[in-house]
mmCIF file of C-alpha atoms in Angstrom:
data_model
loop_
_atom_site.group_PDB
_atom_site.id
_atom_site.type_symbol
_atom_site.label_atom_id
_atom_site.label_comp_id
_atom_site.label_asym_id
_atom_site.label_seq_id
_atom_site.Cartn_x
_atom_site.Cartn_y
_atom_site.Cartn_z
ATOM 1 C CA MET R 8 52.832 154.005 68.875
ATOM 2 C CA ASN R 9 52.959 155.036 65.208
ATOM 3 C CA ASN R 10 56.722 155.491 65.512
ATOM 4 C CA PHE R 11 57.011 151.927 66.826
ATOM 5 C CA TRP R 12 55.304 150.488 63.741
ATOM 6 C CA ILE R 13 57.326 152.731 61.428
ATOM 7 C CA ILE R 14 60.604 151.402 62.864
ATOM 8 C CA LEU R 15 59.294 147.816 62.873
ATOM 9 C CA PHE R 16 58.289 147.802 59.200
ATOM 10 C CA HIS R 17 61.334 149.849 58.200
ATOM 11 C CA THR R 18 63.592 147.235 59.817
ATOM 12 C CA TYR R 19 61.644 144.383 58.211
ATOM 13 C CA LEU R 20 61.441 145.845 54.685
ATOM 14 C CA ASN R 21 64.981 147.220 54.723
ATOM 15 C CA LYS R 22 66.424 143.792 55.562
ATOM 16 C CA LEU R 23 63.992 142.001 53.242
ATOM 17 C CA LYS R 24 65.206 144.024 50.249
ATOM 18 C CA SER R 25 68.901 143.875 51.127
ATOM 19 C CA LYS R 26 71.229 142.036 48.754
ATOM 20 C CA SER R 27 72.725 139.946 51.566
ATOM 21 C CA PHE R 28 69.275 138.643 52.592
ATOM 22 C CA ILE R 29 68.285 137.813 49.008
ATOM 23 C CA VAL R 30 71.602 136.066 48.259
ATOM 24 C CA THR R 31 71.487 134.111 51.549
ATOM 25 C CA THR R 32 67.905 133.017 50.864
ATOM 26 C CA ILE R 33 68.704 131.881 47.320
ATOM 27 C CA LEU R 34 71.839 130.002 48.406
ATOM 28 C CA THR R 35 69.961 128.248 51.221
ATOM 29 C CA ILE R 36 67.160 127.239 48.842
ATOM 30 C CA VAL R 37 69.778 125.777 46.478
ATOM 31 C CA ILE R 38 71.319 123.812 49.388
ATOM 32 C CA VAL R 39 67.881 122.523 50.478
ATOM 33 C CA LEU R 40 67.063 121.431 46.913
ATOM 34 C CA ALA R 41 70.497 119.792 46.578
ATOM 35 C CA LEU R 42 70.092 117.831 49.833
ATOM 36 C CA THR R 43 66.607 116.595 48.961
ATOM 37 C CA ASN R 44 67.734 115.653 45.429
ATOM 38 C CA LEU R 45 71.083 114.200 46.526
ATOM 39 C CA ASN R 46 70.466 110.697 45.144
ATOM 40 C CA ASN R 47 69.412 112.109 41.771
ATOM 41 C CA ILE R 48 72.507 114.336 41.634
ATOM 42 C CA ILE R 49 74.804 111.408 42.505
ATOM 43 C CA SER R 50 73.207 109.253 39.802
ATOM 44 C CA ILE R 51 74.036 111.915 37.178
ATOM 45 C CA PHE R 52 77.765 111.583 37.899
ATOM 46 C CA ASP R 53 77.680 107.831 38.492
ATOM 47 C CA LYS R 54 78.368 106.086 35.184
ATOM 48 C CA ASN R 55 77.582 102.628 36.584
ATOM 49 C CA GLY R 56 74.235 103.509 38.141
ATOM 50 C CA GLY R 57 75.565 102.983 41.651
ATOM 51 C CA LYS R 58 77.085 99.563 40.872
ATOM 52 C CA GLU R 59 80.604 98.785 42.094
ATOM 53 C CA THR R 60 82.258 96.393 39.600
ATOM 54 C CA VAL R 61 85.032 94.294 41.132
ATOM 55 C CA ALA R 62 87.182 91.750 39.291
ATOM 56 C CA VAL R 63 87.724 88.411 41.055
ATOM 57 C CA LEU R 64 90.773 86.239 40.468
ATOM 58 C CA ASP R 65 89.821 82.881 41.988
ATOM 59 C CA GLU R 66 93.009 80.843 42.311
ATOM 60 C CA THR R 67 91.059 77.947 43.884
ATOM 61 C CA GLY R 68 88.295 77.591 41.303
ATOM 62 C CA ARG R 69 85.839 76.964 44.169
ATOM 63 C CA LEU R 70 85.393 80.240 46.026
ATOM 64 C CA TYR R 71 83.928 82.551 43.382
ATOM 65 C CA GLU R 72 80.298 81.346 43.413
ATOM 66 C CA PRO R 73 79.776 81.260 47.231
ATOM 67 C CA PHE R 74 81.648 84.575 47.536
ATOM 68 C CA LYS R 75 79.419 86.134 44.878
ATOM 69 C CA GLN R 76 76.260 84.926 46.666
ATOM 70 C CA GLN R 77 77.369 86.342 49.996
ATOM 71 C CA ALA R 78 78.364 89.696 48.440
ATOM 72 C CA ALA R 79 74.974 89.983 46.719
ATOM 73 C CA ALA R 80 73.208 89.313 50.034
ATOM 74 C CA ILE R 81 75.227 92.002 51.846
ATOM 75 C CA ASN R 82 75.219 94.716 49.174
ATOM 76 C CA LYS R 83 73.182 94.400 45.988
ATOM 77 C CA ASP R 84 75.195 97.223 44.378
ATOM 78 C CA ILE R 85 78.397 95.139 44.317
ATOM 79 C CA LYS R 86 78.889 93.525 40.912
ATOM 80 C CA LEU R 87 81.517 90.752 40.875
ATOM 81 C CA THR R 88 83.136 89.533 37.648
ATOM 82 C CA ASN R 89 85.103 86.270 37.418
ATOM 83 C CA TYR R 90 88.259 87.540 35.734
ATOM 84 C CA ASN R 91 90.098 85.036 33.520
ATOM 85 C CA GLY R 92 93.197 87.111 32.728
ATOM 86 C CA THR R 93 96.407 87.558 34.654
ATOM 87 C CA GLU R 94 96.963 89.747 37.708
ATOM 88 C CA LYS R 95 98.898 92.333 35.654
ATOM 89 C CA GLU R 96 96.115 92.513 33.061
ATOM 90 C CA ALA R 97 93.551 93.057 35.825
ATOM 91 C CA GLU R 98 95.660 95.846 37.330
ATOM 92 C CA LYS R 99 95.836 97.601 33.944
ATOM 93 C CA ALA R 100 92.037 97.260 33.587
ATOM 94 C CA ILE R 101 91.622 98.943 36.976
ATOM 95 C CA GLU R 102 93.861 101.831 35.879
ATOM 96 C CA LYS R 103 91.682 102.270 32.762
ATOM 97 C CA GLY R 104 88.577 102.456 34.963
ATOM 98 C CA GLU R 105 87.041 99.151 33.828
ATOM 99 C CA PHE R 106 86.923 97.832 37.408
ATOM 100 C CA LYS R 107 86.709 99.454 40.815
ATOM 101 C CA GLY R 108 89.147 96.937 42.255
ATOM 102 C CA LEU R 109 90.603 93.429 42.120
ATOM 103 C CA ILE R 110 90.220 90.726 44.758
ATOM 104 C CA GLN R 111 92.372 87.607 44.650
ATOM 105 C CA LEU R 112 90.960 84.525 46.395
ATOM 106 C CA ARG R 113 93.072 81.591 47.596
ATOM 107 C CA PHE R 114 93.282 78.984 50.369
ATOM 108 C CA ASN R 115 95.647 79.168 53.321
ATOM 109 C CA ASP R 116 97.432 76.191 54.896
ATOM 110 C CA GLU R 117 94.254 75.213 56.751
ATOM 111 C CA LYS R 118 92.234 75.152 53.517
ATOM 112 C CA LEU R 119 90.320 78.262 54.558
ATOM 113 C CA PRO R 120 89.864 81.325 52.274
ATOM 114 C CA GLU R 121 92.023 84.419 52.366
ATOM 115 C CA ALA R 122 92.238 87.327 49.944
ATOM 116 C CA THR R 123 94.176 90.332 48.691
ATOM 117 C CA TYR R 124 92.338 93.469 47.539
ATOM 118 C CA LYS R 125 93.848 95.965 45.086
ATOM 119 C CA ALA R 126 92.388 99.251 43.849
ATOM 120 C CA ARG R 127 93.556 102.603 42.516
ATOM 121 C CA SER R 128 92.634 104.069 45.894
ATOM 122 C CA ILE R 129 91.651 102.366 49.145
ATOM 123 C CA ALA R 130 89.721 105.407 50.386
ATOM 124 C CA ASP R 131 86.376 103.642 49.768
ATOM 125 C CA SER R 132 86.314 101.777 53.082
ATOM 126 C CA SER R 133 82.646 100.758 52.770
ATOM 127 C CA LEU R 134 83.285 98.624 49.658
ATOM 128 C CA PHE R 135 86.309 96.946 51.280
ATOM 129 C CA THR R 136 84.274 96.249 54.444
ATOM 130 C CA ASP R 137 81.438 94.645 52.451
ATOM 131 C CA LEU R 138 83.880 92.420 50.535
ATOM 132 C CA GLN R 139 85.669 91.439 53.756
ATOM 133 C CA THR R 140 82.361 90.590 55.436
ATOM 134 C CA SER R 141 81.313 88.480 52.441
ATOM 135 C CA LEU R 142 84.558 86.492 52.532
ATOM 136 C CA GLN R 143 84.207 86.064 56.304
ATOM 137 C CA GLN R 144 80.809 84.437 55.747
ATOM 138 C CA VAL R 145 82.332 82.057 53.181
ATOM 139 C CA LYS R 146 85.153 81.192 55.586
ATOM 140 C CA THR R 147 82.645 80.454 58.363
ATOM 141 C CA MET R 148 80.668 78.116 56.101
ATOM 142 C CA LEU R 149 83.792 76.210 55.040
ATOM 143 C CA ALA R 150 85.025 75.973 58.645
ATOM 144 C CA ALA R 151 81.610 74.606 59.660
ATOM 145 C CA THR R 152 81.885 71.997 56.897
ATOM 146 C CA GLN R 153 85.334 70.938 58.135
ATOM 147 C CA ILE R 154 83.965 70.219 61.606
ATOM 148 C CA ASN R 155 81.017 68.372 60.062
ATOM 149 C CA LEU R 156 78.232 70.799 60.955
ATOM 150 C CA THR R 157 75.046 70.070 59.023
ATOM 151 C CA PRO R 158 73.226 72.839 57.101
ATOM 152 C CA THR R 159 70.504 72.772 59.772
ATOM 153 C CA GLN R 160 73.050 73.255 62.551
ATOM 154 C CA LEU R 161 74.747 76.020 60.603
ATOM 155 C CA LYS R 162 71.386 77.760 60.125
ATOM 156 C CA LYS R 163 70.721 77.617 63.843
ATOM 157 C CA LEU R 164 74.179 79.029 64.519
ATOM 158 C CA TYR R 165 73.423 82.112 62.420
ATOM 159 C CA GLU R 166 69.817 82.474 63.464
ATOM 160 C CA PRO R 167 69.311 85.958 65.020
ATOM 161 C CA VAL R 168 68.561 85.935 68.728
ATOM 162 C CA SER R 169 65.030 86.984 69.683
ATOM 163 C CA PHE R 170 65.340 90.267 71.549
ATOM 164 C CA GLU R 171 62.206 92.356 72.000
ATOM 165 C CA LYS R 172 61.847 95.718 73.724
ATOM 166 C CA PHE R 173 58.818 96.752 75.792
ATOM 167 C CA ALA R 174 58.292 100.044 77.607
ATOM 168 C CA LEU R 175 56.536 99.703 80.963
ATOM 169 C CA GLU R 176 55.751 103.410 81.182
ATOM 170 C CA LYS R 177 52.170 104.224 80.256
ATOM 171 C CA ASN R 178 51.794 105.817 76.785
ATOM 172 C CA ALA R 179 55.548 105.402 76.121
ATOM 173 C CA LYS R 180 56.617 105.796 72.488
ATOM 174 C CA THR R 181 57.278 102.715 70.346
ATOM 175 C CA GLU R 182 60.604 102.193 68.517
ATOM 176 C CA GLU R 183 59.051 103.453 65.270
ATOM 177 C CA GLU R 184 57.621 106.540 66.986
ATOM 178 C CA LEU R 185 60.996 107.242 68.643
ATOM 179 C CA ASN R 186 62.809 107.082 65.295
ATOM 180 C CA GLN R 187 60.271 109.411 63.745
ATOM 181 C CA ALA R 188 60.499 111.825 66.689
ATOM 182 C CA ARG R 189 64.312 111.661 66.631
ATOM 183 C CA GLY R 190 64.412 112.660 62.958
ATOM 184 C CA LEU R 191 62.001 115.560 63.468
ATOM 185 C CA VAL R 192 63.803 116.795 66.592
ATOM 186 C CA TYR R 193 67.162 116.490 64.811
ATOM 187 C CA VAL R 194 66.026 118.700 61.931
ATOM 188 C CA LEU R 195 64.224 121.245 64.111
ATOM 189 C CA LEU R 196 67.184 121.530 66.510
ATOM 190 C CA PHE R 197 69.338 122.608 63.587
ATOM 191 C CA ILE R 198 66.682 125.134 62.523
ATOM 192 C CA ILE R 199 66.465 126.600 66.046
ATOM 193 C CA TYR R 200 70.261 126.625 66.420
ATOM 194 C CA PHE R 201 71.101 128.384 63.155
ATOM 195 C CA SER R 202 68.110 130.735 63.322
ATOM 196 C CA VAL R 203 68.903 131.962 66.826
ATOM 197 C CA ILE R 204 72.554 132.598 65.960
ATOM 198 C CA MET R 205 71.873 134.242 62.597
ATOM 199 C CA TYR R 206 68.960 136.494 63.519
ATOM 200 C CA ALA R 207 70.231 137.474 66.973
ATOM 201 C CA ASN R 208 73.512 138.536 65.360
ATOM 202 C CA MET R 209 71.509 140.504 62.813
ATOM 203 C CA ILE R 210 69.810 142.514 65.570
ATOM 204 C CA ALA R 211 73.113 143.292 67.305
ATOM 205 C CA MET R 212 74.633 144.392 63.970
ATOM 206 C CA GLU R 213 71.600 146.553 63.184
ATOM 207 C CA VAL R 214 71.879 148.471 66.478
ATOM 208 C CA ALA R 215 75.657 148.847 66.180
ATOM 209 C CA THR R 216 75.359 150.069 62.571
ATOM 210 C CA GLU R 217 72.918 152.807 63.541
ATOM 211 C CA LYS R 218 75.145 153.899 66.407
ATOM 212 C CA SER R 219 78.278 153.988 64.249
ATOM 213 C CA SER R 220 76.504 156.171 61.645
ATOM 214 C CA ARG R 221 75.108 158.527 64.358
ATOM 215 C CA VAL R 222 71.581 157.777 63.126
ATOM 216 C CA MET R 223 70.795 156.713 66.691
ATOM 217 C CA GLU R 224 71.097 160.287 67.932
ATOM 218 C CA ILE R 225 68.321 161.373 65.562
ATOM 219 C CA LEU R 226 66.112 158.385 66.435
ATOM 220 C CA ILE R 227 66.453 158.968 70.187
ATOM 221 C CA SER R 228 65.010 162.459 69.850
ATOM 222 C CA SER R 229 61.785 161.117 68.287
ATOM 223 C CA VAL R 230 61.366 157.556 69.587
ATOM 224 C CA SER R 231 62.126 156.098 73.007
ATOM 225 C CA PRO R 232 64.993 153.568 73.057
ATOM 226 C CA ILE R 233 62.654 150.897 74.465
ATOM 227 C CA LYS R 234 60.322 151.214 71.470
ATOM 228 C CA GLN R 235 63.343 151.074 69.183
ATOM 229 C CA MET R 236 64.626 147.872 70.771
ATOM 230 C CA PHE R 237 61.365 145.945 70.611
ATOM 231 C CA ALA R 238 60.528 147.272 67.146
ATOM 232 C CA LYS R 239 63.838 145.905 65.875
ATOM 233 C CA ILE R 240 63.377 142.579 67.674
ATOM 234 C CA ILE R 241 59.894 142.047 66.229
ATOM 235 C CA GLY R 242 60.937 143.339 62.789
ATOM 236 C CA ILE R 243 63.834 140.862 62.545
ATOM 237 C CA GLY R 244 61.516 138.200 63.978
ATOM 238 C CA LEU R 245 59.068 138.736 61.098
ATOM 239 C CA LEU R 246 62.000 138.557 58.710
ATOM 240 C CA SER R 247 63.101 135.216 60.175
ATOM 241 C CA LEU R 248 59.570 133.803 59.878
ATOM 242 C CA THR R 249 59.396 134.961 56.262
ATOM 243 C CA GLN R 250 62.703 133.305 55.377
ATOM 244 C CA LEU R 251 61.958 130.089 57.274
ATOM 245 C CA THR R 252 58.521 129.834 55.643
ATOM 246 C CA VAL R 253 60.163 129.971 52.204
ATOM 247 C CA PHE R 254 62.704 127.296 53.226
ATOM 248 C CA LEU R 255 60.032 125.000 54.697
ATOM 249 C CA ILE R 256 57.735 125.295 51.667
ATOM 250 C CA VAL R 257 60.584 124.556 49.235
ATOM 251 C CA GLY R 258 61.946 121.751 51.439
ATOM 252 C CA TYR R 259 58.548 120.086 51.955
ATOM 253 C CA TYR R 260 57.691 120.250 48.241
ATOM 254 C CA SER R 261 61.068 118.820 47.223
ATOM 255 C CA LEU R 262 60.847 116.081 49.863
ATOM 256 C CA THR R 263 57.419 114.918 48.714
ATOM 257 C CA LYS R 264 58.685 114.746 45.128
ATOM 258 C CA ASN R 265 61.813 112.754 46.041
ATOM 259 C CA MET R 266 60.678 110.655 49.010
ATOM 260 C CA GLU R 267 60.884 107.442 46.963
ATOM 261 C CA SER R 268 64.584 107.945 46.188
ATOM 262 C CA LEU R 269 65.335 108.968 49.796
ATOM 263 C CA LYS R 270 63.529 106.100 51.534
ATOM 264 C CA ASP R 271 66.715 104.005 51.896
ATOM 265 C CA GLY R 272 68.662 106.769 53.644
ATOM 266 C CA PHE R 273 68.050 109.154 56.524
ATOM 267 C CA PHE R 274 64.404 109.716 55.651
ATOM 268 C CA GLY R 275 63.784 105.976 55.429
ATOM 269 C CA VAL R 276 64.911 105.433 59.023
ATOM 270 C CA TYR R 277 63.648 108.711 60.462
ATOM 271 C CA GLY R 278 60.321 109.094 58.704
ATOM 272 C CA PHE R 279 58.333 112.325 58.683
ATOM 273 C CA LYS R 280 54.866 110.939 58.083
ATOM 274 C CA ASP R 281 52.042 111.397 60.575
ATOM 275 C CA ILE R 282 53.937 113.928 62.696
ATOM 276 C CA PRO R 283 51.945 114.625 65.891
ATOM 277 C CA GLY R 284 50.378 118.089 65.907
ATOM 278 C CA GLU R 285 51.479 118.493 69.527
ATOM 279 C CA THR R 286 55.149 118.143 68.521
ATOM 280 C CA ILE R 287 54.761 120.777 65.791
ATOM 281 C CA MET R 288 53.047 123.095 68.279
ATOM 282 C CA TYR R 289 55.905 122.763 70.782
ATOM 283 C CA ALA R 290 58.459 123.305 68.003
ATOM 284 C CA VAL R 291 56.820 126.630 67.093
ATOM 285 C CA ILE R 292 56.506 127.710 70.740
ATOM 286 C CA PHE R 293 60.116 126.943 71.653
ATOM 287 C CA PHE R 294 61.425 128.476 68.439
ATOM 288 C CA ILE R 295 59.594 131.773 69.075
ATOM 289 C CA LEU R 296 60.523 131.897 72.763
ATOM 290 C CA GLY R 297 64.142 130.979 72.014
ATOM 291 C CA TYR R 298 64.308 133.727 69.418
ATOM 292 C CA PHE R 299 62.929 136.405 71.781
ATOM 293 C CA LEU R 300 65.277 135.285 74.569
ATOM 294 C CA TYR R 301 68.448 135.614 72.527
ATOM 295 C CA ALA R 302 67.195 138.553 70.431
ATOM 296 C CA THR R 303 66.608 140.644 73.574
ATOM 297 C CA LEU R 304 70.055 139.705 74.846
ATOM 298 C CA ALA R 305 71.637 140.557 71.480
ATOM 299 C CA ALA R 306 69.851 143.923 71.242
ATOM 300 C CA PHE R 307 71.161 145.330 74.494
ATOM 301 C CA LEU R 308 74.645 143.860 73.939
ATOM 302 C CA GLY R 309 74.673 145.525 70.513
ATOM 303 C CA SER R 310 73.737 148.856 72.109
ATOM 304 C CA LEU R 311 76.971 148.793 74.154
ATOM 305 C CA VAL R 312 79.293 148.968 71.130
ATOM 306 C CA SER R 313 79.909 151.933 68.858
ATOM 307 C CA ARG R 314 81.766 150.095 66.106
ATOM 308 C CA ILE R 315 80.574 147.191 63.999
ATOM 309 C CA GLU R 316 83.979 145.520 64.517
ATOM 310 C CA ASP R 317 83.245 145.128 68.245
ATOM 311 C CA VAL R 318 79.912 143.325 67.812
ATOM 312 C CA GLN R 319 81.268 139.786 67.483
ATOM 313 C CA GLN R 320 83.489 140.163 70.517
ATOM 314 C CA MET R 321 80.583 141.446 72.619
ATOM 315 C CA ILE R 322 78.113 138.706 71.634
ATOM 316 C CA THR R 323 80.586 135.785 71.715
ATOM 317 C CA PRO R 324 79.442 134.595 75.190
ATOM 318 C CA MET R 325 75.837 134.577 73.935
ATOM 319 C CA THR R 326 76.875 132.526 70.907
ATOM 320 C CA LEU R 327 78.684 130.051 73.176
ATOM 321 C CA LEU R 328 75.480 129.613 75.194
ATOM 322 C CA VAL R 329 73.609 128.656 72.004
ATOM 323 C CA VAL R 330 76.403 126.268 70.959
ATOM 324 C CA GLY R 331 76.428 124.714 74.447
ATOM 325 C CA GLY R 332 72.674 124.112 74.368
ATOM 326 C CA PHE R 333 72.934 122.585 70.894
ATOM 327 C CA MET R 334 75.753 120.209 71.899
ATOM 328 C CA ILE R 335 73.830 119.058 74.973
ATOM 329 C CA ALA R 336 70.761 118.463 72.790
ATOM 330 C CA MET R 337 72.822 116.392 70.322
ATOM 331 C CA PHE R 338 73.980 114.207 73.218
ATOM 332 C CA GLY R 339 70.387 113.976 74.421
ATOM 333 C CA LEU R 340 69.183 112.492 71.115
ATOM 334 C CA GLY R 341 70.735 109.192 72.235
ATOM 335 C CA LYS R 342 69.761 109.452 75.926
ATOM 336 C CA PRO R 343 66.803 111.848 76.236
ATOM 337 C CA ASP R 344 65.873 110.499 79.678
ATOM 338 C CA ALA R 345 69.319 111.128 81.244
ATOM 339 C CA PRO R 346 69.162 113.131 84.538
ATOM 340 C CA PHE R 347 71.643 115.620 83.081
ATOM 341 C CA ILE R 348 69.285 116.326 80.160
ATOM 342 C CA THR R 349 66.314 116.713 82.511
ATOM 343 C CA ALA R 350 68.196 119.193 84.725
ATOM 344 C CA THR R 351 69.534 121.343 81.862
ATOM 345 C CA SER R 352 66.094 121.522 80.239
ATOM 346 C CA TYR R 353 65.074 123.933 83.031
ATOM 347 C CA ILE R 354 68.056 126.268 82.508
ATOM 348 C CA PRO R 355 66.454 129.144 80.531
ATOM 349 C CA PHE R 356 69.216 129.578 77.938
ATOM 350 C CA PHE R 357 69.107 125.847 77.132
ATOM 351 C CA THR R 358 65.344 125.309 77.489
ATOM 352 C CA PRO R 359 64.306 126.115 73.870
ATOM 353 C CA MET R 360 66.349 123.219 72.503
ATOM 354 C CA ILE R 361 66.565 120.715 75.355
ATOM 355 C CA MET R 362 62.973 120.909 76.619
ATOM 356 C CA PHE R 363 61.793 120.555 73.027
ATOM 357 C CA LEU R 364 64.050 117.497 72.728
ATOM 358 C CA ARG R 365 62.402 115.933 75.790
ATOM 359 C CA VAL R 366 58.881 116.782 74.616
ATOM 360 C CA GLY R 367 59.569 115.301 71.177
ATOM 361 C CA MET R 368 61.407 112.159 72.324
ATOM 362 C CA LEU R 369 59.707 111.270 75.605
ATOM 363 C CA THR R 370 56.214 111.053 77.015
ATOM 364 C CA ILE R 371 56.610 113.589 79.816
ATOM 365 C CA PRO R 372 53.856 115.082 81.987
ATOM 366 C CA ALA R 373 52.323 118.241 80.531
ATOM 367 C CA TRP R 374 53.261 120.213 83.663
ATOM 368 C CA GLU R 375 56.987 119.735 82.918
ATOM 369 C CA ALA R 376 56.658 121.311 79.487
ATOM 370 C CA ILE R 377 54.469 124.090 80.909
ATOM 371 C CA LEU R 378 57.000 124.705 83.690
ATOM 372 C CA GLY R 379 59.810 124.985 81.125
ATOM 373 C CA ILE R 380 57.756 127.414 79.029
ATOM 374 C CA SER R 381 56.866 129.456 82.132
ATOM 375 C CA ILE R 382 60.521 129.708 83.209
ATOM 376 C CA LEU R 383 61.408 130.785 79.683
ATOM 377 C CA VAL R 384 58.671 133.441 79.553
ATOM 378 C CA LEU R 385 59.657 134.853 82.976
ATOM 379 C CA THR R 386 63.318 134.947 81.933
ATOM 380 C CA ILE R 387 62.425 136.781 78.716
ATOM 381 C CA ALA R 388 60.322 139.297 80.687
ATOM 382 C CA ALA R 389 63.125 139.905 83.225
ATOM 383 C CA LEU R 390 65.707 140.157 80.460
ATOM 384 C CA ALA R 391 63.458 142.551 78.525
ATOM 385 C CA VAL R 392 63.077 144.889 81.516
ATOM 386 C CA PHE R 393 66.790 144.797 82.322
ATOM 387 C CA GLY R 394 67.760 144.914 78.642
ATOM 388 C CA ALA R 395 65.533 147.943 78.000
ATOM 389 C CA ARG R 396 67.287 149.847 80.799
ATOM 390 C CA VAL R 397 70.731 148.915 79.454
ATOM 391 C CA TYR R 398 69.652 149.725 75.901
ATOM 392 C CA ARG R 399 68.331 153.148 76.936
ATOM 393 C CA GLY R 400 71.718 154.109 78.375
ATOM 394 C CA GLY R 401 73.823 152.063 75.949
ATOM 395 C CA VAL R 402 72.661 153.884 72.822
ATOM 396 C CA LEU R 403 74.024 157.125 74.336
ATOM 397 C CA MET R 404 77.506 155.664 74.889
ATOM 398 C CA TYR R 405 80.171 156.237 72.252
ATOM 399 C CA GLY R 406 83.832 155.368 72.100
ATOM 400 C CA GLN R 407 85.541 151.987 72.268
ATOM 401 C CA SER R 408 83.704 149.321 74.263
ATOM 402 C CA ASN R 409 86.090 147.853 76.836
ATOM 403 C CA SER R 410 84.150 145.099 78.574
ATOM 404 C CA TYR R 411 80.867 144.135 80.173
ATOM 405 C CA LYS R 412 81.581 146.839 82.759
ATOM 406 C CA ASP R 413 79.925 149.136 80.220
ATOM 407 C CA ILE R 414 76.584 147.630 81.310
ATOM 408 C CA LYS R 415 77.038 149.431 84.651
ATOM 409 C CA LYS R 416 77.791 152.690 82.817
ATOM 410 C CA ALA R 417 74.692 152.259 80.656
ATOM 411 C CA LEU R 418 72.498 151.705 83.731
ATOM 412 C CA GLN R 419 74.025 154.793 85.355
ATOM 413 C CA LEU R 420 73.176 156.866 82.285
ATOM 414 C CA THR R 421 69.606 155.573 82.422
ATOM 415 C CA LYS R 422 69.249 156.722 86.045
ATOM 416 C CA ASN R 423 70.590 160.181 85.191
ATOM 417 C CA LYS R 424 68.097 160.741 82.380
#
């Protein structure tokens, strides 16, 4: 058993001190800090403090004021200026950077407003859309005046329809709770997805590296291959928890410091306050089980190759399984109660992400979550037993790996030992 712990801590400390791990950790921390400080970073480069200044040439002399009011109601960051110069002068001002664009207002033959928008680039579709919507509102008001609609009638015309949603299911989540759960599930799905791919690949590379350097032959004489496999899996698992803990601490601290500036964006819609402890518990459970499932698979696939160059080819099907589960989960964020989502949540290789999606988004019976966890645990146990047998024979195989037929050769070697 001492050899098991020696390999475990050697794997953990060796990877922890590696340059690639340190650089990856630092880069990820920088990305996390950049994302949580995005509004502050944008404001540094934004000379106008987020305001979009647009010149208005009102050929009618009547449209500027109502247009300005509608634009302010739609987007408070749009700043309209009633330009008194000529069209050519306005175009030159745009080229100098004084204005974001120029909008010319006029009446058509029916005495209704129309416009032309000019800018150095029309790539900013959001600004154009807001200006178009504002002018549409002005046109609607003038059309209503032409057909003699009173202000009261016009108000009723634009009054939002009353449309309330009620869930008949007992203890069903409210709209606010669903948005909060959706945001949490969205973030944690990405964590599970990238972690499983990154750390499972790391295990496969670790095994292949030792085989290619012939270190494996020395290890086999002192430690059983089964102990080696699980020592590496747990060692990389501890490494992943260490790295994720650093990311979560930095991310949480930065979020709490910048929540005020982020409240109008993603974090304003998908809040992270008062997260249920049950959801956090399931996130941890499915992350750990998902890691062990794919780590065991990666370890014995890595034992089949003798060259590092062959690792990616061998584990590609495993990677596709993770990608498939992630894509299904992304679809499920919009329809978590779809029969397709329910069915795939019981497929072991998809369970870590999709069952967690259902637990986070829906109020499902506890037995469904327990059943998913049980299926996952049994699959991990079966894969561990089978994987240990393949690993035991696989580490003795050298030469170019041809295909998954090598699994049969590895099992044959295990029987002959």
